[in-house]
Coordinates of C-alpha atoms and ligand atoms in Angstrom, one line a residue:
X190 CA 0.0 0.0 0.0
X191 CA 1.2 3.1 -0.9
X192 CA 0.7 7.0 1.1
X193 CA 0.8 10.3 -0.2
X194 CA 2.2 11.5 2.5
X195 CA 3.7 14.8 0.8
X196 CA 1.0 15.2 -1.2
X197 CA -1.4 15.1 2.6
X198 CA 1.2 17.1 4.0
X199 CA 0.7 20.0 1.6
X200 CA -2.2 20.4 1.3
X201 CA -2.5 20.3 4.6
X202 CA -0.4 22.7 5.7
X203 CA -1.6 24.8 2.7
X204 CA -5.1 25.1 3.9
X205 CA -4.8 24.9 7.5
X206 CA -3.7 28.7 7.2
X207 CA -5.6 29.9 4.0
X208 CA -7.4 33.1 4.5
X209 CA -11.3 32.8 4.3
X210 CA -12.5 32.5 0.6
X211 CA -13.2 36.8 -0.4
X212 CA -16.3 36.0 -2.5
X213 CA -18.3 34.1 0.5
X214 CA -16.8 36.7 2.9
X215 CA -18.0 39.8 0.5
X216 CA -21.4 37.8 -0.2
X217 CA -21.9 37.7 3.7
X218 CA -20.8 41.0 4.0
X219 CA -23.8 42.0 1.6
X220 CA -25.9 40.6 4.4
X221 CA -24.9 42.2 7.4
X222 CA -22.7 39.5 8.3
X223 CA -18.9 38.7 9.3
X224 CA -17.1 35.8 8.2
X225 CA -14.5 35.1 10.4
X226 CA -11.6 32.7 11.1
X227 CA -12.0 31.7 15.0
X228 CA -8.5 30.8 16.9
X229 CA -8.7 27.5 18.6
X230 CA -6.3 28.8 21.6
X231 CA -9.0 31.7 23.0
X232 CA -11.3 30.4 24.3
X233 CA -13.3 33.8 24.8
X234 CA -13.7 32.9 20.7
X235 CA -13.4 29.1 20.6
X236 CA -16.0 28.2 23.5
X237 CA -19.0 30.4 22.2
X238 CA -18.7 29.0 19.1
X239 CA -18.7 24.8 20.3
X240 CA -21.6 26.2 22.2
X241 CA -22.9 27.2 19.0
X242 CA -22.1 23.9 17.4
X243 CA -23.7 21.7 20.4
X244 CA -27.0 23.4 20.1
X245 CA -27.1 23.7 16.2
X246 CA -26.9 19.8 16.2
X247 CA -29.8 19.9 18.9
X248 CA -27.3 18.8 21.8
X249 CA -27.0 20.6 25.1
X250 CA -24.9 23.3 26.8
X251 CA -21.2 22.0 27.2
X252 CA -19.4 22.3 30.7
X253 CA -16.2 24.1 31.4
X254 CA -14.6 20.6 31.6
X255 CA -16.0 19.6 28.1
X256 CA -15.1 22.7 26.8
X257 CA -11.3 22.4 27.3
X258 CA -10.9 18.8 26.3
X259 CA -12.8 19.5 22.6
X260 CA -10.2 23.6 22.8
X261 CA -7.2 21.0 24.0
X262 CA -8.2 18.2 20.8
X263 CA -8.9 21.2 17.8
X264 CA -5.7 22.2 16.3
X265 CA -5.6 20.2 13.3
X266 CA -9.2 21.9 11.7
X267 CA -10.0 25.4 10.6
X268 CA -12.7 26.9 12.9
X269 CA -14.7 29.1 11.3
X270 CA -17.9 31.3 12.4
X271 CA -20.3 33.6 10.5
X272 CA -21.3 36.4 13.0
X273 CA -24.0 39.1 13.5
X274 CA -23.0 42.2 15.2
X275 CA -26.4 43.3 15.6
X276 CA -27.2 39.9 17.8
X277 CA -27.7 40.3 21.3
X278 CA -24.6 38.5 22.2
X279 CA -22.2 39.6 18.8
X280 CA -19.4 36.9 20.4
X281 CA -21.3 33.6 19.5
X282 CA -21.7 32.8 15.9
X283 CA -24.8 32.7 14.2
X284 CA -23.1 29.8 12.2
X285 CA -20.4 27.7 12.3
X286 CA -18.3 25.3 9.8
X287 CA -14.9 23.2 10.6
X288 CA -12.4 21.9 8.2
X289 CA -9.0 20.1 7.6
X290 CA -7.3 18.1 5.4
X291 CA -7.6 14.5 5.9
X292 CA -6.0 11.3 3.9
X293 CA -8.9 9.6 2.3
X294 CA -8.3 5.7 1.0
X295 CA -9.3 5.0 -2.9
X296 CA -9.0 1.8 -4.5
X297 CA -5.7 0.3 -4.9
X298 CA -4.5 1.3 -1.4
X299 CA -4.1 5.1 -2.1
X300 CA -4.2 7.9 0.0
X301 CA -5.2 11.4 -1.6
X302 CA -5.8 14.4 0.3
X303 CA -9.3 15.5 0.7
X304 CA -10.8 18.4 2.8
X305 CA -13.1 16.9 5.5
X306 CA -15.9 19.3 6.1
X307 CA -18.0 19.3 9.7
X308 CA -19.3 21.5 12.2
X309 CA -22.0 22.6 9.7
X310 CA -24.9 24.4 11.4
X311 CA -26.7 28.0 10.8
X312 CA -28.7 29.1 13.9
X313 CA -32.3 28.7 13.4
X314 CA -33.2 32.5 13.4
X315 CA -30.6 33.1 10.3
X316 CA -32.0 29.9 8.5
X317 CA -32.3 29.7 4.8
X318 CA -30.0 33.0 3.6
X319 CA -27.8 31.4 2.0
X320 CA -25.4 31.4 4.8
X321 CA -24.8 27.4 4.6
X322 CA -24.1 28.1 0.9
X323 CA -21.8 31.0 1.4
X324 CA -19.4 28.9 3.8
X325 CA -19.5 25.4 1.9
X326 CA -18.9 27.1 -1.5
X327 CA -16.1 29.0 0.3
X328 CA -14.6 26.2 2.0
X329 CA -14.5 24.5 -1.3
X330 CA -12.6 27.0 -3.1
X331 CA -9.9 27.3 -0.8
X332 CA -10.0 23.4 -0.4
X333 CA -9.3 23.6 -4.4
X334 CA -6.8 26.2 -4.2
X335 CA -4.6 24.5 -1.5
X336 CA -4.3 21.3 -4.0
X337 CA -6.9 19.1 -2.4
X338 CA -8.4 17.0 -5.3
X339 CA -11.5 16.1 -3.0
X340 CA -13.7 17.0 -0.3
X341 CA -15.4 15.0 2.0
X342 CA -17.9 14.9 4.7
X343 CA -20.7 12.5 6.8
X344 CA -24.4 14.1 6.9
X345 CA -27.2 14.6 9.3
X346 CA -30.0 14.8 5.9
X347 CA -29.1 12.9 2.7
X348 CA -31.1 15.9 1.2
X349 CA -28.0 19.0 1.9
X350 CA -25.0 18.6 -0.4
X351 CA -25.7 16.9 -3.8
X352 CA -26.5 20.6 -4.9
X353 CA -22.6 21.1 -4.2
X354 CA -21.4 18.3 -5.8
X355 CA -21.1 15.9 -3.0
X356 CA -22.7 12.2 -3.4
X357 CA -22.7 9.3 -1.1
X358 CA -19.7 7.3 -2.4
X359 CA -19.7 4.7 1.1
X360 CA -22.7 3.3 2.3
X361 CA -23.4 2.2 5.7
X362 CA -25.0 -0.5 7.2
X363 CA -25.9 -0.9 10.6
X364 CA -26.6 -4.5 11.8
X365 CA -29.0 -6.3 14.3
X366 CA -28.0 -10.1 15.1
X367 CA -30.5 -12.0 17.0
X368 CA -27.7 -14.1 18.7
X369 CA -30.5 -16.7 19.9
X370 CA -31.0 -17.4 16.6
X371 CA -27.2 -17.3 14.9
X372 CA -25.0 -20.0 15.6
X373 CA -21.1 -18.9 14.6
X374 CA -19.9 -20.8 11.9
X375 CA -17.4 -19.3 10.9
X376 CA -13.7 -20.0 11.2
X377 CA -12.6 -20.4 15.0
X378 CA -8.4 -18.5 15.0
X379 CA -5.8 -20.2 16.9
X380 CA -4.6 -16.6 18.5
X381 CA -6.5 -14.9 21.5
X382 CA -9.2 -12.9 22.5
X383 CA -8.4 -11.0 25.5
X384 CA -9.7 -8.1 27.8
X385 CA -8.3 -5.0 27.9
X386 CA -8.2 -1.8 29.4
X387 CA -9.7 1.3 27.5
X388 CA -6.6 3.4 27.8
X389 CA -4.7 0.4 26.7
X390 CA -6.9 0.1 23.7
X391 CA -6.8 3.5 23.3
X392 CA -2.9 3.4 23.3
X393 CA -2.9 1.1 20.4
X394 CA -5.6 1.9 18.2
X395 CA -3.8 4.4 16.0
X396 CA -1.4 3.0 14.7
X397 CA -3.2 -0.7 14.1
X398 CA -5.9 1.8 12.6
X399 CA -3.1 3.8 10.7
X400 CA -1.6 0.6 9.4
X401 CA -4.7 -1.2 7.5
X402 CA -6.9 2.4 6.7
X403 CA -5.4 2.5 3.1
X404 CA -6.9 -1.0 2.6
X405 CA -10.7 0.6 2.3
X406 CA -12.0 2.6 -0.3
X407 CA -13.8 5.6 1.8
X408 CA -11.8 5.1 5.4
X409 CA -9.8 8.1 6.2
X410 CA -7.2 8.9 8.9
X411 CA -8.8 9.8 12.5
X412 CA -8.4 12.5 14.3
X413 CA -6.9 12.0 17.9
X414 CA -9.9 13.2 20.0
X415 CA -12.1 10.8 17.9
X416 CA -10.3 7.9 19.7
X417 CA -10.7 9.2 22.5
X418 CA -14.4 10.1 22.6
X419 CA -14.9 6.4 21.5
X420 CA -12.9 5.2 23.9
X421 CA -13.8 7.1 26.6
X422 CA -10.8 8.5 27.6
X423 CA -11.1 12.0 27.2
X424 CA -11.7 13.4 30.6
X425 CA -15.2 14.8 30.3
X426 CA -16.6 11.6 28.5
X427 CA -19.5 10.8 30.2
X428 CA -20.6 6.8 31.2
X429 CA -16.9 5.9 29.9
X430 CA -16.9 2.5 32.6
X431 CA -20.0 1.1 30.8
X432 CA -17.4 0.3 27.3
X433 CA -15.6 -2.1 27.7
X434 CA -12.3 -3.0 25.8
X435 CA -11.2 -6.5 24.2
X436 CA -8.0 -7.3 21.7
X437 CA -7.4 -9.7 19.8
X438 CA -3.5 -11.2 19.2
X439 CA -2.4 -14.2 17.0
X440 CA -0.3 -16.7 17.7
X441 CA 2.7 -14.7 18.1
X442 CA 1.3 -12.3 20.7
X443 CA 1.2 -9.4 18.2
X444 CA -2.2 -7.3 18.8
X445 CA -4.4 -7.7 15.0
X446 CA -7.7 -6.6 16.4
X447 CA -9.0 -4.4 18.9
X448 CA -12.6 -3.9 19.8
X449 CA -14.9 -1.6 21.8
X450 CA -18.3 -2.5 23.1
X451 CA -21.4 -1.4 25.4
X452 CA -23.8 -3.6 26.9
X453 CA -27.1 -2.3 28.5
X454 CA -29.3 -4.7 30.8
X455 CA -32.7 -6.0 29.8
X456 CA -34.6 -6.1 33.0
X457 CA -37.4 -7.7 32.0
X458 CA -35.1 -10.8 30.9
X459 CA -31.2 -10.9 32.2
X460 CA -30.9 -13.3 29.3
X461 CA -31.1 -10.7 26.6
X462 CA -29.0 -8.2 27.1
X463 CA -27.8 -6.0 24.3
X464 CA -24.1 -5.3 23.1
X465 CA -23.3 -2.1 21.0
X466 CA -20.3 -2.5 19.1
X467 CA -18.7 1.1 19.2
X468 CA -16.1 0.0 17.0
X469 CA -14.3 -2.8 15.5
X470 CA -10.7 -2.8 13.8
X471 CA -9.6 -6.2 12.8
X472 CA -6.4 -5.7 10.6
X473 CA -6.4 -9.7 9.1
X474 CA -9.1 -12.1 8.7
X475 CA -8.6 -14.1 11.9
X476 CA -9.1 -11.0 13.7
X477 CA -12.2 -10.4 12.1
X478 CA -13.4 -13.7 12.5
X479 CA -12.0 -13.9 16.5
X480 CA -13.8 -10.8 17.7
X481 CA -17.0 -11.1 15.7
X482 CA -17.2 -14.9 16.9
X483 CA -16.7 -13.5 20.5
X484 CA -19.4 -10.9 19.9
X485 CA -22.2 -13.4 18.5
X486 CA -21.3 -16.2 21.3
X487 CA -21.5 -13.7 24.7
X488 CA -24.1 -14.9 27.3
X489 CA -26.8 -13.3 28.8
X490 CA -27.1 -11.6 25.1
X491 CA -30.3 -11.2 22.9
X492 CA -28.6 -9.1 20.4
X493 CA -25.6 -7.7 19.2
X494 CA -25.8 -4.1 17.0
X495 CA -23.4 -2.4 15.0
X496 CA -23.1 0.1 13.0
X497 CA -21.1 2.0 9.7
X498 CA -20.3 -1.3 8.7
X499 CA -20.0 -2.0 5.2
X500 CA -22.6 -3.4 2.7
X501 CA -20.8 -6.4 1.9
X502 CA -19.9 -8.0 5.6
X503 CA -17.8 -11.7 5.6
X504 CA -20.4 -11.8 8.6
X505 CA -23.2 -12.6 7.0
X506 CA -21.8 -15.7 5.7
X507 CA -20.2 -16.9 9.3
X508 CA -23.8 -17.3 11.1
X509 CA -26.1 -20.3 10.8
X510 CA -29.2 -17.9 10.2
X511 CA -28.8 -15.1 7.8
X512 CA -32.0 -13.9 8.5
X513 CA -30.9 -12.9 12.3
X514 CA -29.2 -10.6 11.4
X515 CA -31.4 -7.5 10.0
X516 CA -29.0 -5.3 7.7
X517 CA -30.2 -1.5 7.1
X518 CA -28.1 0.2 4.4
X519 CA -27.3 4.2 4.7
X520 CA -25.3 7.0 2.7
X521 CA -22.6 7.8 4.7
X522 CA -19.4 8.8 3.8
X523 CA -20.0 11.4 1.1
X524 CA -17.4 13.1 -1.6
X525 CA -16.9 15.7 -3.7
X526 CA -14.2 16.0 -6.5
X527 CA -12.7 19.0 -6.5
X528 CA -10.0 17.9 -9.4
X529 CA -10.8 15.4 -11.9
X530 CA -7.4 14.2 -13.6
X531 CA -5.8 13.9 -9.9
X532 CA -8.9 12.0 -8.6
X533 CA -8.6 9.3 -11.4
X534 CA -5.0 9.1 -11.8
X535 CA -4.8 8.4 -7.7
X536 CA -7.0 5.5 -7.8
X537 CA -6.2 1.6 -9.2
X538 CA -9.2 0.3 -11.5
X539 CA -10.4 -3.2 -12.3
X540 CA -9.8 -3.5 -16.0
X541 CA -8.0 -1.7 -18.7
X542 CA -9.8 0.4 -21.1
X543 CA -9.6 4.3 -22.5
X544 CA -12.2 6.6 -21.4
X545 CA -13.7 9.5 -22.5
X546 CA -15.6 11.5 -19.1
X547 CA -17.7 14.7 -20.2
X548 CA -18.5 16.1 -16.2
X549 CA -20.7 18.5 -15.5
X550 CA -20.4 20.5 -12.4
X551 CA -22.6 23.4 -11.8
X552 CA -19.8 25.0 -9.5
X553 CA -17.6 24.8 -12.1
X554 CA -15.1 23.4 -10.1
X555 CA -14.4 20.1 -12.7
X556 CA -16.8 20.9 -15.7
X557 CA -15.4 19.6 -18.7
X558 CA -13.6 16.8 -20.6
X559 CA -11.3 14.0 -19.7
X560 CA -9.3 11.2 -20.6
X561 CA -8.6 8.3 -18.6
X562 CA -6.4 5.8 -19.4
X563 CA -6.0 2.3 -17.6
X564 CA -3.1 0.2 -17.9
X565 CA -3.4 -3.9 -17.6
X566 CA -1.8 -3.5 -14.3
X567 CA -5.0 -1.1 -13.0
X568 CA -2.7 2.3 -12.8
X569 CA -4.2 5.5 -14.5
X570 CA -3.2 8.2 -16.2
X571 CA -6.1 11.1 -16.8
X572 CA -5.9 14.8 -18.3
X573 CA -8.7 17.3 -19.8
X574 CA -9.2 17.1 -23.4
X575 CA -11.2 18.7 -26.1
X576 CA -10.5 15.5 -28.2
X577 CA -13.2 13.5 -29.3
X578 CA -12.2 10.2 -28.9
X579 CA -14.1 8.3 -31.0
X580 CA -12.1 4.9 -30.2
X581 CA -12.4 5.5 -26.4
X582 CA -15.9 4.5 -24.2
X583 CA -17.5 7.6 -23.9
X584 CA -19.2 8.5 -20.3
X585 CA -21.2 11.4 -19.3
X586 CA -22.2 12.3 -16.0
X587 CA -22.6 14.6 -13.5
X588 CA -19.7 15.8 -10.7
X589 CA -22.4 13.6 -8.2
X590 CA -22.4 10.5 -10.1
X591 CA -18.6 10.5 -10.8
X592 CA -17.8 10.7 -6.9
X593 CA -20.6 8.0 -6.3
X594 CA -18.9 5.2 -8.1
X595 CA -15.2 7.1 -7.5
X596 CA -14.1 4.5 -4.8
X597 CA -16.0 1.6 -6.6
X598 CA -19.2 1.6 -4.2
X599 CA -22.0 1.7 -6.8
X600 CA -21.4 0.0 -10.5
X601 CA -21.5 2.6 -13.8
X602 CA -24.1 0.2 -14.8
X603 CA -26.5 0.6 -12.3
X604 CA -26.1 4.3 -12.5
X605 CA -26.7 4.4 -16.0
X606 CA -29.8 1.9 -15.6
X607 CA -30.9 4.8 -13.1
X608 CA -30.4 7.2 -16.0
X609 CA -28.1 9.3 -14.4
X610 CA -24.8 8.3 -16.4
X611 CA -25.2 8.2 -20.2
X612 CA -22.5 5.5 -21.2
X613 CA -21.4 4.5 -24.6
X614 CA -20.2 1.0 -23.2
X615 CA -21.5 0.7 -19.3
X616 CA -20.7 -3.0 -19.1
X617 CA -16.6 -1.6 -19.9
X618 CA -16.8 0.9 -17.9
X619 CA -18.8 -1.0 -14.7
X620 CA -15.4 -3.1 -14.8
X621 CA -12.8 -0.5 -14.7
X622 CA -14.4 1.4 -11.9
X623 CA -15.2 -1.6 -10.3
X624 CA -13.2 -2.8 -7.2
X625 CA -13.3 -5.8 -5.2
X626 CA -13.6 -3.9 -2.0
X627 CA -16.5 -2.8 -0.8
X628 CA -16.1 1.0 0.7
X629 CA -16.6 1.7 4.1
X630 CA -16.0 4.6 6.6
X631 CA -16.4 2.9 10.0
X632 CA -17.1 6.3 12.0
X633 CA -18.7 9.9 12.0
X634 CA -17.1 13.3 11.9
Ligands
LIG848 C1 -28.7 22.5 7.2 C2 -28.4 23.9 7.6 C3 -26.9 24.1 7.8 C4 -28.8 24.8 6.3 O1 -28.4 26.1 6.6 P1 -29.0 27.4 5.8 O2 -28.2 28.6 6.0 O3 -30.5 27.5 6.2 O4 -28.9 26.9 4.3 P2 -28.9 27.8 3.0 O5 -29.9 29.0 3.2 O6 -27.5 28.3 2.7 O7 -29.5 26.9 1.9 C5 -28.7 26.4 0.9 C6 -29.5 25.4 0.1 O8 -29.8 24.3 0.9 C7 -31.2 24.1 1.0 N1 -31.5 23.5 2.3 C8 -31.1 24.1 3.5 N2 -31.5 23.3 4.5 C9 -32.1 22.2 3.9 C10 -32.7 21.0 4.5 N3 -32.8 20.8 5.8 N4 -33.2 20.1 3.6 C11 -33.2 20.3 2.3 N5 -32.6 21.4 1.7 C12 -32.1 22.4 2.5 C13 -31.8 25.4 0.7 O9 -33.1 25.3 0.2 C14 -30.9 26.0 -0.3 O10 -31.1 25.4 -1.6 P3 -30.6 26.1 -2.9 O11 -29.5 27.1 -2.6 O12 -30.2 25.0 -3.8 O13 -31.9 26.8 -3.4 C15 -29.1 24.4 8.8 O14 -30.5 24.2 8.6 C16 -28.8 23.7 10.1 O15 -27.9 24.2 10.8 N6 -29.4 22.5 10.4 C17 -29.1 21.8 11.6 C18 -27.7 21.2 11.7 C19 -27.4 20.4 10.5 O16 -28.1 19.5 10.2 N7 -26.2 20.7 9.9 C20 -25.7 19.9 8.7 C21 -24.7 19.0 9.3 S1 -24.2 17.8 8.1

């Protein structure tokens, strides 16, 4: 597997410490409104505006405790507000948005660096101005500018950011086993499953995390405090003693799988409890197979959940009863290409072939012509054109469709069966864009 670390690296460093995009900051303006960088170290800046955040997303007040772990976790994103000065309180933001650079995996076990987007929220007595525009289509641009080919974020409404370009390009899907019912049938590892505690999980998540991410289309590299929160380790989590921690290590001793989980009591019947899985990393098969096993054979258990896995589990096929397990599918991790020719040439595909991509992007971001070109060996080579091609498979879709089948998570052919990519070949193209991994983002941000 192969990093782009230098590539990560500069953008990141790029548009950690771009100034605010002029056009959304003069478009704001034109409203009565500042658009405004927020520095992470003052908190006379920083806290109003997690405040903001906590209550935009319906959540409650944070406490002075909460406040300093979140100031003390922050540095790698921008932090930006949009303010009113003719509010009552001009200091808290009247929106918010947060943004860095992150590595995301694409087939072939690539990293290219995309600008994770979160923090979203517009107070609901500024709703529907176009403020939410102003700051997305401004992150975007400076995204763009700094060299990031893609952006990328996870949504609260599927319904927000196609009209910027973004598409769901790694489903979710969140499991319920009835562990009555399933019997484990799959393979049975010779290694060990083993408790643990949190902070010694949490010790060794990142790098077993950091050391298998590139593998999956759609995972992306997570940011410290995310560990911790799921962990329970950061010193304001709340309940942390109710997850509890296990590992998994092969014959050799060496740690391949680490698991948090969360039971709650049934009090009605102690024999049907149910586990939450908060999060599963199992860097080889046997790991996977050793901690799901343990998860589907616990007493006292009714059944087991888990969620942002991906559509295409090994589980299903290591239980007695597939129908115990009740599968509901999401959009989850969504994408936006920002650069066309460094998207495709990052990626591996499944099949050789020549390609012809007329995109049309309605921020004008990547509208235009392309050629892709896919050697036997599944490396790419892609550049805008005004050619015609006639010898190549022509495509044409929009910037949505081409970052829904980008990491291989939807075929061209069922796109173009929805009538959303007109394809001069789809079968051809289905198999180049194809990949035999299913995407997956295994968390929120
Ligand atoms: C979602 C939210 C950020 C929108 O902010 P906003 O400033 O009202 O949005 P804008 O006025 O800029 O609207 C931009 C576009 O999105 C559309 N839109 C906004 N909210 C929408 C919603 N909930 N569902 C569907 N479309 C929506 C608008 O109609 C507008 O469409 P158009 O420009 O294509 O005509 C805001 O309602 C909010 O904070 N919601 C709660 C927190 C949240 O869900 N944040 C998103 C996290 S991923």
């Amino acid at each position: 597997m192969t990093t782009n670390d230098d590539a990560v690296d500069v953008s990141r460093s790029g548009f950690l410490g771009a100034p605010l995009d002029p056009a959304s900051a003069d478009r704001l303006a034109g409203a009565g409104l500042r658009y405004r960088s927020v520095p992470v170290d003052d908190p006379a800046s920083f806290d109003p505006w997690v405040q903001v955040v906590a209550r935009g997303f319906q959540d409650g007040e944070r406490s002075a405790e909460q406040l300093a772990a979140i100031r003390e976790r922050s540095a790698y994103r921008r932090v930006t507000g949009v303010y009113d000065g003719s509010a009552p309180d001009p200091d808290a933001p009247v929106a918010t948005i947060a943004s860095w650079i992150g590595e995301l995996a694409v087939p072939g076990g690539v990293g290219i660096p995309s600008c994770a987007i979160s923090a979203v929220t517009v107070a609901p007595t500024h709703r529907r101005r176009g403020i939410a525009r102003a700051m997305l289509e401004g992150e975007l641009r400076v995204a763009a500018a700094s060299g990031a080919p893609a952006a990328m974020l996870t949504v609260s409404e599927s319904t927000l950011y196609g009209r910027y370009g973004f598409a769901s390009a790694a489903s979710a899907a969140a499991w319920r086993i009835d562990v009555k019912r399933a019997a484990w049938t799959g393979p049975v590892p010779a290694g060990r499953v083993d408790f643990i505690s949190r902070e010694r999980l949490r010790e060794h998540i990142p790098a077993l995390h950091d050391s298998v991410r590139l593998g999956t289309p759609g995972e992306i590299d997570v940011p410290a405090g995310h560990w911790d929160t799921l962990a329970g380790t950061r010193p304001d989590a709340k309940d942390a003693g109710e997850v509890r921690a296990v590992q998994y290590a092969d014959t050799s001793g060496t740690v391949r799988g680490l698991a948090l989980y969360r039971v709650s009591e049934n009090h009605d019947d102690h024999t049907k409890a149910t586990v939450d899985v908060v999060y599963l990393l199992a860097a080889d098969d046997d790991a996977y197979a050793a901690l799901w096993r343990f998860f589907v054979e616990l007493d006292l258990v009714g059944e087991v959940r888990a969620r942002e896995l991906s559509v295409d589990e090994p589980l299903w096929w290591m239980i007695s009863d597939q129908r115990a397990a009740t599968v509901t599918v999401s959009d989850h991790q969504y994408v936006r290409i920002l650069d066309v020719p460094a998207a495709l040439a990052a990626r591996r595909y499944g099949a050789a072939g020549r390609l012809v991509l007329d995109v049309e992007d309605s921020l004008g971001f990547a509208d235009g012509r392309f050629v892709l070109e896919v050697d036997a060996d599944g490396s790419a080579r892609a550049t805008r054109t005004t050619d015609a091609a006639p010898d190549a498979i022509s495509l044409s879709l929009g910037i949505r469709e081409l970052a829904a089948v980008y990491l291989g998570g939807v075929s061209v052919v069922t796109l173009a069966r929805a009538g959303l990519i007109a394809a001069s070949d789809p079968v051809a193209a289905a198999r180049m864009f194809g990949w035999h991994r299913t995407p997956r983002l295994s968390f929120w941000y």
